[in-house]
XYZ file of C-alpha atoms in Angstrom:
782
model
C -95.561 -50.181 21.276
C -94.881 -50.919 17.631
C -95.370 -54.436 16.331
C -92.476 -56.194 14.572
C -92.494 -55.546 10.830
C -93.142 -59.222 10.069
C -96.461 -59.021 11.883
C -97.599 -55.644 10.571
C -99.893 -57.300 8.045
C -101.853 -58.770 10.944
C -102.831 -55.357 12.244
C -106.140 -54.323 10.765
C -107.519 -50.743 10.839
C -110.653 -51.829 12.650
C -112.651 -54.832 11.610
C -116.010 -56.530 11.694
C -116.992 -54.981 15.012
C -115.222 -51.629 15.363
C -117.173 -48.775 13.850
C -120.444 -50.661 14.348
C -123.276 -49.721 16.709
C -122.737 -52.690 18.974
C -125.244 -52.632 21.875
C -123.844 -51.741 25.284
C -122.582 -54.943 26.888
C -124.905 -54.443 29.877
C -127.884 -52.933 28.051
C -130.198 -55.938 28.417
C -129.074 -56.470 32.009
C -129.782 -52.820 32.822
C -133.305 -52.757 31.425
C -134.240 -56.132 32.903
C -132.815 -55.303 36.330
C -130.340 -58.179 36.186
C -127.187 -56.048 36.166
C -125.437 -56.664 39.483
C -124.193 -53.552 41.274
C -122.284 -53.653 44.546
C -125.404 -53.634 46.702
C -126.842 -56.562 44.702
C -124.024 -58.958 45.580
C -125.075 -61.856 47.830
C -124.110 -61.091 51.419
C -122.027 -63.502 53.447
C -123.270 -64.936 56.718
C -122.566 -62.603 59.621
C -122.521 -59.420 57.546
C -122.728 -56.234 59.604
C -123.753 -52.769 58.481
C -122.095 -49.405 58.982
C -123.113 -45.758 59.013
C -121.119 -42.587 59.588
C -121.389 -40.059 62.375
C -120.807 -36.649 60.802
C -120.059 -33.164 62.029
C -123.036 -30.832 62.618
C -120.894 -27.677 62.425
C -118.580 -26.229 59.783
C -115.491 -25.757 61.937
C -114.666 -26.876 65.432
C -112.265 -28.668 67.765
C -113.101 -32.193 68.915
C -112.575 -32.388 72.654
C -112.588 -35.209 75.148
C -111.872 -38.911 74.762
C -112.524 -40.938 71.616
C -112.023 -37.943 69.305
C -114.965 -36.134 70.848
C -117.396 -39.016 70.334
C -119.488 -40.439 73.176
C -118.844 -44.068 72.304
C -120.556 -45.471 75.369
C -123.857 -43.834 74.479
C -123.685 -45.132 70.920
C -122.883 -48.654 72.073
C -126.052 -48.626 74.154
C -128.188 -48.053 71.059
C -130.206 -51.016 69.814
C -128.275 -53.386 67.551
C -124.962 -51.498 67.683
C -121.925 -53.786 67.988
C -118.980 -51.399 67.557
C -117.973 -47.752 67.184
C -114.671 -46.680 65.622
C -113.030 -43.247 65.545
C -109.693 -41.918 64.349
C -107.942 -43.335 67.424
C -108.793 -46.857 66.236
C -107.046 -46.543 62.874
C -103.873 -48.659 63.070
C -102.141 -46.926 60.154
C -102.467 -43.736 58.134
C -105.667 -41.725 58.475
C -105.934 -40.283 54.971
C -108.196 -40.236 51.936
C -106.491 -37.335 50.145
C -105.731 -38.606 46.615
C -102.710 -36.347 45.999
C -101.717 -34.529 49.192
C -102.256 -36.478 52.384
C -104.176 -33.709 54.112
C -107.617 -35.285 54.332
C -108.394 -37.786 57.123
C -111.262 -40.154 56.421
C -112.240 -39.861 60.093
C -111.685 -36.454 61.698
C -109.018 -36.824 64.434
C -109.044 -33.539 66.353
C -110.854 -30.939 64.267
C -113.891 -30.878 62.014
C -113.776 -28.724 58.925
C -117.197 -28.936 57.298
C -120.754 -29.930 58.044
C -120.935 -33.576 57.042
C -117.327 -34.555 57.767
C -117.109 -38.153 58.992
C -116.092 -38.471 62.641
C -116.980 -42.059 63.545
C -118.105 -45.379 62.055
C -121.017 -47.073 63.783
C -121.461 -50.798 63.066
C -124.717 -52.615 63.785
C -126.526 -55.881 63.051
C -128.865 -54.171 60.565
C -128.425 -51.109 58.397
C -131.466 -49.407 59.887
C -129.994 -49.800 63.376
C -126.719 -48.184 62.313
C -128.479 -45.299 60.604
C -130.787 -44.678 63.556
C -127.872 -44.765 65.990
C -125.787 -42.131 64.205
C -128.701 -39.702 64.394
C -128.436 -39.864 68.198
C -124.659 -39.479 68.371
C -123.324 -36.947 70.871
C -120.220 -35.051 69.777
C -118.163 -32.727 71.968
C -117.055 -29.872 69.705
C -115.738 -26.405 70.496
C -116.915 -24.145 67.640
C -114.274 -22.211 65.693
C -114.680 -19.413 63.112
C -115.559 -20.696 59.642
C -114.598 -19.396 56.198
C -117.395 -20.298 53.804
C -117.173 -18.287 50.572
C -114.642 -17.425 47.898
C -114.749 -13.789 49.005
C -114.121 -14.740 52.648
C -111.150 -16.870 51.615
C -109.637 -14.192 49.380
C -109.958 -11.626 52.175
C -108.342 -13.977 54.699
C -105.613 -15.239 52.329
C -106.966 -18.737 52.925
C -105.746 -21.121 50.227
C -105.158 -24.865 49.926
C -102.054 -24.148 47.842
C -100.294 -21.125 46.330
C -101.751 -19.474 43.257
C -100.457 -20.351 39.794
C -100.353 -18.138 36.749
C -99.603 -18.114 33.029
C -98.261 -15.092 31.176
C -97.926 -14.651 27.441
C -96.857 -11.474 25.695
C -97.533 -8.199 27.508
C -101.164 -8.091 28.605
C -100.810 -4.805 30.497
C -99.329 -2.950 27.521
C -101.907 -4.406 25.119
C -104.737 -3.363 27.428
C -103.368 0.158 27.731
C -103.251 0.716 23.970
C -106.366 -1.222 22.867
C -109.038 0.768 20.950
C -111.732 -0.742 23.195
C -111.611 -2.033 26.740
C -114.069 -3.490 29.196
C -113.940 -5.324 32.495
C -116.360 -7.445 34.423
C -116.925 -10.411 36.699
C -118.933 -13.590 36.364
C -119.462 -16.807 38.269
C -120.051 -20.488 37.711
C -121.810 -22.637 40.285
C -121.113 -25.940 41.935
C -122.625 -29.163 40.655
C -123.482 -32.404 42.407
C -122.463 -35.519 40.467
C -125.833 -37.127 41.315
C -124.892 -40.614 40.169
C -127.876 -42.984 40.331
C -125.971 -45.460 42.500
C -124.688 -43.844 45.679
C -121.386 -44.582 47.372
C -121.103 -48.122 48.697
C -118.458 -50.583 49.840
C -118.822 -54.183 50.926
C -115.685 -55.127 52.849
C -114.960 -58.845 53.302
C -112.043 -60.039 55.459
C -110.108 -63.025 54.130
C -107.571 -65.422 55.580
C -104.225 -64.243 56.893
C -105.337 -60.630 57.331
C -106.291 -60.113 53.687
C -109.266 -58.006 52.662
C -111.521 -57.783 49.614
C -113.406 -54.555 48.962
C -116.345 -54.577 46.546
C -116.580 -50.871 45.835
C -118.339 -48.460 43.507
C -115.233 -46.570 42.469
C -113.473 -44.993 39.512
C -110.082 -45.697 41.076
C -109.800 -49.190 42.571
C -106.034 -48.896 42.886
C -106.401 -45.738 44.964
C -108.856 -47.448 47.301
C -106.521 -50.434 47.509
C -103.447 -48.402 48.460
C -105.240 -46.165 50.931
C -106.984 -49.040 52.704
C -103.692 -50.930 52.958
C -101.974 -47.858 54.418
C -104.785 -47.318 56.929
C -104.644 -50.903 58.156
C -100.843 -51.318 58.087
C -101.139 -53.919 55.351
C -99.215 -54.280 52.124
C -100.967 -53.443 48.871
C -100.961 -57.105 47.854
C -103.144 -57.899 50.868
C -106.065 -55.743 49.722
C -108.133 -56.596 46.661
C -110.603 -54.092 45.206
C -113.216 -55.312 42.740
C -115.653 -53.200 40.718
C -117.827 -54.791 38.048
C -119.801 -51.658 37.247
C -120.976 -48.371 38.699
C -124.320 -46.685 38.376
C -122.693 -43.456 37.283
C -119.712 -41.558 38.710
C -118.831 -38.372 36.737
C -115.683 -37.818 38.836
C -117.491 -38.111 42.154
C -116.162 -41.644 42.734
C -112.552 -40.908 41.849
C -111.230 -39.733 45.217
C -114.351 -39.525 47.381
C -114.946 -43.285 47.269
C -112.070 -43.708 49.738
C -114.028 -42.022 52.529
C -116.440 -44.929 52.474
C -114.180 -47.775 51.376
C -111.689 -47.081 54.162
C -114.390 -46.724 56.800
C -115.861 -50.091 55.822
C -112.392 -51.646 55.542
C -111.469 -50.430 59.022
C -114.579 -51.958 60.581
C -114.279 -55.251 58.697
C -110.581 -55.585 59.502
C -110.952 -54.895 63.219
C -114.113 -56.973 63.670
C -113.062 -59.719 61.249
C -116.601 -59.654 59.904
C -118.006 -58.591 56.533
C -119.219 -54.980 56.702
C -121.387 -53.101 54.222
C -121.450 -49.301 54.175
C -124.061 -47.771 51.889
C -124.933 -44.115 52.365
C -128.296 -42.584 51.590
C -128.661 -39.730 49.133
C -128.793 -36.988 51.768
C -125.629 -38.142 53.515
C -123.928 -38.766 50.178
C -124.512 -35.154 49.124
C -123.547 -33.736 52.533
C -120.298 -35.728 52.790
C -118.892 -35.661 49.258
C -117.381 -32.888 47.141
C -118.945 -31.102 44.164
C -117.715 -29.375 41.035
C -115.635 -26.317 41.936
C -117.532 -23.054 41.741
C -115.515 -20.172 40.293
C -115.422 -16.411 40.424
C -113.949 -15.031 37.207
C -112.797 -11.394 36.934
C -111.588 -10.108 33.579
C -110.162 -7.032 31.893
C -110.016 -7.217 28.100
C -108.796 -4.949 25.306
C -109.937 -5.466 21.712
C -110.136 -3.865 18.272
C -113.110 -2.855 16.112
C -113.503 -6.424 14.800
C -113.673 -7.779 18.343
C -110.227 -9.345 18.094
C -108.749 -9.723 21.581
C -105.503 -7.791 21.912
C -104.903 -8.173 25.633
C -106.607 -10.106 28.423
C -106.083 -10.166 32.178
C -108.086 -12.814 34.071
C -108.381 -13.780 37.717
C -109.891 -17.170 38.532
C -110.771 -18.043 42.123
C -112.376 -21.359 43.047
C -113.866 -22.699 46.258
C -111.788 -25.782 46.996
C -113.163 -26.706 50.395
C -111.000 -27.613 53.346
C -108.395 -29.916 51.738
C -106.504 -30.220 48.479
C -108.332 -33.227 46.962
C -108.011 -32.677 43.173
C -108.114 -28.872 43.391
C -104.551 -28.493 42.135
C -105.027 -30.138 38.727
C -108.642 -28.937 38.418
C -107.543 -25.330 38.714
C -104.531 -25.981 36.485
C -106.831 -27.301 33.761
C -109.024 -24.203 34.077
C -105.945 -22.101 33.313
C -104.991 -24.400 30.449
C -108.465 -24.052 28.916
C -108.962 -20.320 29.367
C -108.184 -20.024 25.647
C -110.775 -22.572 24.468
C -110.495 -22.200 20.660
C -108.978 -18.708 20.636
C -105.528 -17.305 20.050
C -104.757 -14.876 22.868
C -101.519 -13.086 21.994
C -101.241 -11.145 25.257
C -102.571 -12.968 28.265
C -102.126 -12.831 32.006
C -104.186 -15.329 34.018
C -103.914 -16.296 37.658
C -105.782 -19.012 39.549
C -106.453 -18.824 43.308
C -107.353 -22.071 45.114
C -109.484 -20.914 48.055
C -109.642 -22.897 51.281
C -113.062 -22.898 52.936
C -114.823 -24.880 55.644
C -116.974 -26.779 53.181
C -116.705 -30.201 51.543
C -113.520 -30.515 49.550
C -114.500 -29.816 45.969
C -113.495 -32.710 43.766
C -113.372 -34.098 40.257
C -116.334 -33.624 37.957
C -116.647 -34.255 34.238
C -114.472 -31.632 32.552
C -112.178 -31.188 35.565
C -111.796 -27.393 35.463
C -111.950 -27.114 31.686
C -115.620 -26.038 31.616
C -114.994 -23.218 34.095
C -112.055 -21.873 32.111
C -114.037 -22.039 28.871
C -117.002 -20.317 30.505
C -114.661 -17.451 31.356
C -113.393 -16.821 27.828
C -116.829 -17.346 26.254
C -118.208 -14.716 28.634
C -115.491 -12.323 27.477
C -116.302 -13.043 23.814
C -120.016 -12.534 24.439
C -119.454 -9.224 26.228
C -117.204 -7.961 23.423
C -119.910 -8.774 20.866
C -122.529 -6.999 22.969
C -120.274 -3.954 23.364
C -119.643 -3.715 19.613
C -123.192 -4.659 18.582
C -121.883 -7.644 16.606
C -123.073 -11.198 16.149
C -121.060 -13.181 18.745
C -120.208 -15.721 16.039
C -118.315 -13.042 14.128
C -116.273 -12.235 17.220
C -115.607 -15.905 17.843
C -114.429 -16.432 14.288
C -112.194 -13.366 14.464
C -110.368 -14.845 17.461
C -110.036 -18.497 16.417
C -106.678 -20.206 16.308
C -105.522 -20.253 12.695
C -102.728 -21.487 10.504
C -100.445 -18.674 9.363
C -96.835 -17.776 8.739
C -96.569 -17.088 12.446
C -96.512 -20.397 14.369
C -97.761 -18.570 17.460
C -101.269 -18.482 16.017
C -101.438 -22.267 16.541
C -99.603 -22.309 19.877
C -101.379 -22.315 23.222
C -100.570 -20.079 26.177
C -98.783 -23.058 27.775
C -96.487 -23.550 24.785
C -98.084 -26.554 23.073
C -98.382 -26.521 19.303
C -101.867 -27.483 18.133
C -101.106 -30.131 15.511
C -104.655 -31.259 14.817
C -106.545 -27.950 14.535
C -109.976 -28.521 13.014
C -111.953 -26.256 15.339
C -112.764 -23.847 12.526
C -114.085 -26.676 10.330
C -116.293 -28.061 13.095
C -117.659 -24.595 13.862
C -118.372 -23.915 10.186
C -120.157 -27.254 9.805
C -122.514 -26.724 12.741
C -123.195 -23.163 11.549
C -124.307 -24.553 8.204
C -126.204 -27.559 9.526
C -128.107 -25.412 12.029
C -128.793 -22.658 9.479
C -127.582 -20.304 12.193
C -127.535 -16.975 10.346
C -131.058 -17.296 8.972
C -132.469 -18.471 12.278
C -130.817 -15.584 14.103
C -132.552 -13.134 11.784
C -135.871 -14.954 12.211
C -135.527 -14.859 15.983
C -134.914 -11.119 15.898
C -138.170 -10.712 13.939
C -140.034 -13.019 16.349
C -138.790 -11.071 19.366
C -139.960 -7.797 17.837
C -143.491 -9.217 17.676
C -143.602 -10.673 21.222
C -143.377 -8.686 24.421
C -143.524 -11.240 27.239
C -141.716 -14.084 25.534
C -138.259 -13.803 23.995
C -136.063 -16.211 22.129
C -132.302 -16.440 21.970
C -129.720 -18.384 19.992
C -126.018 -18.972 20.514
C -123.204 -20.913 18.908
C -120.093 -21.935 20.834
C -117.043 -24.053 19.926
C -114.825 -26.189 22.128
C -111.267 -27.484 22.179
C -110.471 -29.922 24.987
C -107.110 -31.492 25.719
C -106.885 -35.247 26.271
C -104.425 -36.723 28.772
C -103.847 -36.631 32.482
C -101.860 -33.472 33.155
C -99.927 -35.570 35.687
C -97.764 -37.326 33.086
C -97.084 -40.418 35.234
C -100.787 -41.342 35.196
C -100.846 -41.815 31.423
C -100.235 -45.571 31.533
C -102.373 -48.681 31.597
C -102.250 -52.458 31.721
C -104.498 -55.264 30.536
C -104.702 -59.035 30.759
C -106.146 -61.132 27.926
C -106.796 -64.853 28.418
C -107.818 -67.164 25.576
C -109.375 -70.432 26.750
C -109.038 -73.628 24.794
C -112.716 -73.546 23.809
C -112.049 -70.312 21.919
C -113.587 -67.958 24.464
C -111.705 -64.858 25.577
C -111.621 -62.991 28.897
C -110.234 -59.485 29.117
C -109.350 -57.642 32.288
C -108.049 -54.087 32.298
C -107.485 -51.290 34.790
C -110.401 -49.136 33.674
C -113.819 -49.125 35.281
C -117.239 -49.295 33.664
C -119.609 -46.580 34.859
C -122.119 -46.725 32.030
C -119.933 -44.959 29.464
C -119.471 -48.078 27.340
C -115.769 -48.637 27.998
C -116.126 -52.404 28.280
C -118.226 -52.551 25.130
C -115.518 -50.767 23.145
C -112.815 -52.983 24.687
C -114.807 -56.062 23.636
C -115.156 -54.726 20.086
C -111.441 -53.987 19.894
C -110.479 -57.382 21.305
C -112.716 -59.243 18.873
C -111.250 -57.364 15.915
C -107.644 -57.692 17.079
C -108.001 -61.444 17.512
C -110.287 -61.800 14.506
C -112.901 -63.658 16.512
C -116.627 -63.170 16.979
C -117.523 -60.666 19.697
C -119.721 -63.270 21.346
C -116.543 -65.065 22.392
C -115.298 -62.060 24.384
C -116.148 -61.148 27.954
C -114.671 -58.124 29.706
C -114.510 -58.999 33.389
C -114.797 -56.950 36.573
C -111.946 -54.575 37.334
C -109.726 -56.306 39.886
C -106.579 -54.843 41.436
C -105.029 -58.299 41.861
C -105.314 -58.962 38.112
C -104.102 -55.647 36.693
C -101.998 -53.644 39.157
C -101.113 -49.957 39.479
C -103.945 -48.679 37.295
C -104.788 -45.002 37.005
C -108.294 -43.800 37.709
C -110.792 -44.011 34.874
C -110.812 -40.277 34.330
C -109.482 -37.489 32.096
C -111.499 -39.018 29.214
C -108.588 -41.431 28.714
C -110.249 -44.698 29.675
C -110.367 -46.215 26.198
C -107.210 -44.545 24.901
C -105.165 -46.118 27.684
C -106.883 -49.403 28.438
C -107.843 -50.027 24.831
C -104.237 -49.593 23.741
C -103.020 -51.924 26.505
C -105.597 -54.544 25.517
C -104.607 -54.154 21.889
C -100.953 -54.749 22.755
C -101.821 -57.950 24.629
C -103.882 -59.137 21.642
C -101.030 -58.346 19.270
C -98.693 -60.588 21.191
C -101.248 -63.380 21.334
C -101.880 -63.080 17.619
C -98.148 -63.284 17.023
C -98.083 -66.580 18.911
C -101.105 -67.959 17.067
C -99.809 -66.995 13.608
C -97.192 -69.801 13.312
C -99.779 -72.370 14.438
C -102.184 -71.116 11.786
C -99.447 -70.920 9.171
C -98.581 -74.598 9.715
C -102.216 -75.499 9.082
C -102.562 -73.180 6.077
C -99.208 -73.936 4.475
C -98.100 -70.300 4.376
C -95.846 -67.872 6.191
C -96.956 -66.472 9.577
C -96.896 -62.936 8.175
C -99.463 -64.003 5.547
C -102.082 -65.076 8.078
C -105.077 -62.794 8.470
C -107.265 -62.983 11.576
C -110.861 -62.010 10.769
C -114.402 -63.366 10.591
C -113.817 -65.792 13.482
C -111.063 -67.610 11.625
C -107.469 -67.383 10.501
C -107.061 -67.285 6.731
C -104.163 -67.818 4.364
C -103.418 -66.367 0.913
C -104.750 -69.429 -0.928
C -108.263 -68.967 0.404
C -107.968 -71.694 3.018
C -108.804 -71.005 6.641
C -109.059 -72.536 10.083
C -111.849 -71.619 12.536
C -110.708 -69.560 15.513
C -111.915 -72.138 18.022
C -110.050 -74.952 16.264
C -106.914 -72.812 15.983
C -106.922 -72.059 19.689
C -107.395 -75.740 20.507
C -104.430 -76.635 18.324
C -102.324 -73.879 19.926
C -103.144 -75.163 23.397
C -102.272 -78.704 22.359
C -98.966 -77.368 21.015
C -98.318 -75.768 24.432
C -98.546 -72.197 23.140
C -99.169 -69.646 25.865
C -102.677 -68.221 25.621
C -102.490 -65.630 28.381
C -100.823 -62.264 27.910
C -100.523 -58.918 29.613
C -100.342 -55.695 27.658
C -98.957 -52.349 28.692
C -99.266 -48.880 27.197
C -97.955 -45.458 28.018
C -98.995 -42.326 26.184
C -96.118 -41.069 24.016
C -94.921 -37.525 23.284
C -96.386 -35.756 26.324
C -94.112 -33.816 28.652
C -95.408 -31.049 30.868
C -94.147 -29.033 33.847
C -97.081 -28.750 36.291
C -95.337 -26.104 38.367
C -94.666 -23.766 35.437
C -97.826 -24.818 33.577
C -95.794 -25.165 30.416
C -95.138 -27.885 27.881
C -96.985 -30.592 26.007
C -99.828 -31.209 28.436
C -102.040 -33.161 26.026
C -101.585 -35.916 23.464
C -104.304 -34.470 21.247
C -107.424 -32.311 21.296
C -111.119 -32.984 20.808
C -113.282 -30.387 19.081
C -116.966 -29.665 18.960
C -119.508 -26.915 18.404
C -123.165 -26.460 19.258
C -126.057 -24.168 18.373
C -128.791 -23.861 20.989
C -132.101 -22.029 20.693
C -134.168 -21.156 23.765
C -137.360 -19.345 24.668
C -137.936 -17.542 27.958
C -140.976 -16.149 29.719
C -139.830 -12.741 30.930
C -142.670 -12.572 33.477
C -141.785 -15.802 35.297
C -138.215 -16.660 34.300
C -139.291 -20.024 32.930
C -137.432 -21.192 29.837
C -137.499 -23.938 27.228
C -134.755 -25.406 25.091
C -136.309 -25.431 21.634
C -133.569 -26.952 19.528
C -129.973 -28.140 19.709
C -127.605 -28.765 16.804
C -124.256 -30.368 17.565
C -121.230 -31.365 15.526
C -118.686 -33.221 17.620
C -115.279 -34.652 16.806
C -114.783 -38.223 18.056
C -112.112 -39.193 15.536
C -112.947 -42.500 13.892
C -115.767 -43.802 16.061
C -115.403 -47.286 17.521
C -119.113 -47.304 18.352
C -121.198 -44.423 16.948
C -124.225 -45.266 19.108
C -122.231 -45.068 22.328
C -120.412 -41.941 21.175
C -123.654 -40.179 20.285
C -125.020 -41.172 23.667
C -122.009 -39.632 25.360
C -122.432 -36.424 23.343
C -126.128 -36.173 24.139
C -125.663 -36.987 27.809
C -122.715 -34.630 28.229
C -124.625 -31.765 26.629
C -127.650 -32.278 28.880
C -125.496 -32.631 32.003
C -123.673 -29.435 31.079
C -127.003 -27.722 30.567
C -127.960 -28.783 34.081
C -124.779 -27.269 35.519
C -125.312 -23.965 33.723
C -129.055 -23.530 34.190
C -130.744 -25.444 37.006
C -128.413 -27.366 39.319
C -127.818 -25.007 42.239
C -126.126 -25.773 45.542
C -127.596 -23.498 48.204
C -125.856 -23.055 51.580
C -127.087 -21.426 54.756
C -125.089 -18.853 56.736
C -123.585 -21.590 58.930
C -122.189 -23.610 56.036
C -124.858 -26.282 55.731
C -125.837 -27.521 52.287
C -129.603 -27.091 52.005
C -130.009 -28.753 48.601
C -129.055 -32.321 49.517
C -131.701 -34.404 47.802
C -133.815 -34.596 44.652
C -136.615 -32.603 46.291
C -134.418 -29.499 46.496
C -131.671 -30.141 43.931
C -132.973 -30.163 40.373
C -131.224 -32.122 37.625
C -132.376 -32.302 33.990
C -135.059 -34.868 33.210
C -136.471 -36.235 29.965
C -138.814 -33.269 29.527
C -135.799 -30.923 29.458
C -134.371 -32.588 26.346
C -135.224 -30.632 23.192
C -137.536 -32.273 20.696
C -135.208 -31.144 17.921
C -131.905 -32.673 19.069
C -129.560 -33.031 16.109
C -126.210 -34.684 16.818
C -123.699 -35.260 14.046
C -120.302 -36.896 14.470
C -117.614 -34.991 12.561
C -116.144 -36.999 9.689
C -112.492 -37.325 10.592
C -109.829 -39.403 12.295
C -107.375 -38.771 15.078
C -103.962 -37.891 13.668
C -102.462 -39.713 16.637
C -102.279 -43.531 16.600
C -104.875 -44.211 19.258
C -106.694 -47.519 18.751
C -108.273 -47.183 15.291
C -107.624 -43.410 15.432
C -110.565 -42.779 17.717
C -110.887 -39.883 20.156
C -112.199 -39.536 23.682
C -115.882 -38.780 24.234
C -116.244 -38.709 28.023
C -115.749 -35.105 29.089
C -115.612 -32.837 26.015
C -119.337 -32.890 25.100
C -120.297 -31.307 28.435
C -118.874 -28.002 27.243
C -121.201 -27.951 24.241
C -123.828 -26.753 26.719
C -122.131 -23.366 26.991
C -124.310 -22.520 24.002
C -127.432 -22.980 26.153
C -126.290 -20.433 28.729
C -125.366 -17.851 26.110
C -128.622 -18.450 24.234
C -130.456 -17.651 27.479
C -128.349 -14.539 27.868
C -129.196 -13.606 24.288
C -132.922 -14.047 25.002
C -132.735 -11.913 28.149
C -130.846 -9.265 26.176
C -133.805 -9.023 23.774
C -135.932 -7.568 26.585
C -134.425 -4.106 26.043
C -133.403 -2.389 22.790
C -129.749 -2.085 21.894
C -126.925 -4.160 23.344
C -127.084 -3.447 27.041
C -125.066 -5.612 29.469
C -126.964 -8.629 30.773
C -126.392 -9.396 34.456
C -126.667 -13.187 34.346
C -124.378 -15.727 36.012
C -124.461 -19.514 36.126
C -126.548 -21.347 36.963
C -129.115 -19.317 34.999
C -132.064 -20.435 37.095
C -135.562 -19.076 36.408
C -135.103 -16.719 39.365
C -131.912 -15.271 37.907
C -133.437 -15.020 34.422
C -136.410 -13.139 35.860
C -134.202 -10.753 37.834
C -131.959 -10.133 34.822
C -134.971 -9.378 32.619
C -136.437 -7.028 35.217
C -133.074 -5.298 35.540
C -132.943 -4.650 31.806
C -136.481 -3.255 31.813
C -135.522 -0.780 34.508
């Protein structure tokens, strides 16, 4: 919302705190162990503990009483006080965040190994966990569909396919000078947050309920718990001070646990804590969608893509969850940074008897980008060209034809700087010279090979569901000059609350030490969207800024009376309000005077993202408010005899607009890159033939550790500003950096390709584990 013209002079483009490397607001608490997470909260007298009985088979029918659960046997176990199944739910049995097709307790059929069937409540957590291990379930096995190929063959989908068509891909393919086709895959990825799922449910008077939950979407947990218990939304309060990581895994999946705990607490009228261990967490919750990507591409001698036909198929699991928008975003990002004049792309959403795949950082964008970068890489290999040359030949570009800056979904790219970012990282990394040096090094070494790759990214920022692009905030100024801010976003370590505190201090002109951002609370700020889609600061920061603007407008006349000037002449900065004559009044004194004058010092703010308008059924329109850009150069070394590999160096240039906090933004870039590297190289979900996840703990599921970070890790924030009026013209930093790690995968592919002379195809899919690298190298030797 625009401020009145008379107050425009009060709006500063940043201030004493924005743009500074302010320490994370919980940094000291984190390193000293004083940061309170949900499990650290003091427990009330009489607290009980819950655990979940889960399905041991992938697909089956629950038969007999109590939804197939032998309740009597469970109640005989030591310390058990209650057992609840689907029949005990007084209201709606659902945890599906979009389509209500996902019961939080299976009612009559189980659809994956690990699906919750019952809640066991006991006097101690160990008693509950021991009891569920002995649970007897009566299940009639049914045939299970487990893979993408099985689902495609059986026409098993969670929703109909969607497609985008531009130009005439078939005609362009038929007449192209060169043509090739192929197939590749991306794997699943476990979110592996440090803090597992947990809810502490506390019943209150008159049927009310408070849920202390580790969640990205408190409002979703609030609504779903209310619906399950036949309460109104106002009767359920969800509070989240902080999470120990989330990465999308606590957006929808948190409801499985919050509703189970809420059900037990509501029916027993006792506080109930449900905290799952790592193994159960990984067996119950969804992962990143794995994709099969088939392509047919036609191109010219320069490697310029003339026509492209792509089929995307993802394993969605047994229910919709977020598979609709995840797969939509994969289609929307199949172009990455490239103009594709003739494109036909279709996305199949495969239904399988596995955990429902869910949100994960990037939300389908990384899989779509992996597809087009694979195509680019294969074209370069076919033509014997440097892949960078092929990438540059296909970049979006300004020209007399507006189509060259228009996406396949009809959105004009207004802020195109992808070519500048790519050129900068090429220069900073000295890419061309290093590529030549690596070729010489490889010629002198037989067992070890090195590879290098450079990849760009363009990532759209906004929820593709337009209605979610809104936020609220509440700012309270106390008469001692301190300030409390509450907003609908959640802090999961990404620094959202730190940036909100910096913004608030600058908007009010006070010292940041006066500002505290309080725990997310659904009874303070209602109807909030999930903290997702990289929009946490864009939305909640703008809402907080609007609340501050209104408060400043109220304080200005009070200050003006003290300073003998007009309200529009008052400047709020440096912990005081100043007038044109050089006089000023301290912020604390000003607030005290305003309170004494009965000026309201509490204000809500609201923001909705402008300009966007998108048809999710046709996949057409302005899906995003703006784009983030980045580019990375990665250099690797592999041992062709063992498949082991090392990341030698990474050079990154990333566009964050005008950074509110460069330290936090660099941290997000570094962390996103390493997490993306994990997805593409080492994090592998392995299933047995019956549909059981075998990699369900840190002993079998490998994530990157400190030793995997390259010693030469050069991160540079691109010097620019968002052309859109986000707070201080900043840009999102949550999801986009993950896709910088595409350069690691293609550097590994480049190193494997050096095993044999020429430019032979390299059979390598993601994750590029040491086993796959070894097999690919051996295949090239043969």
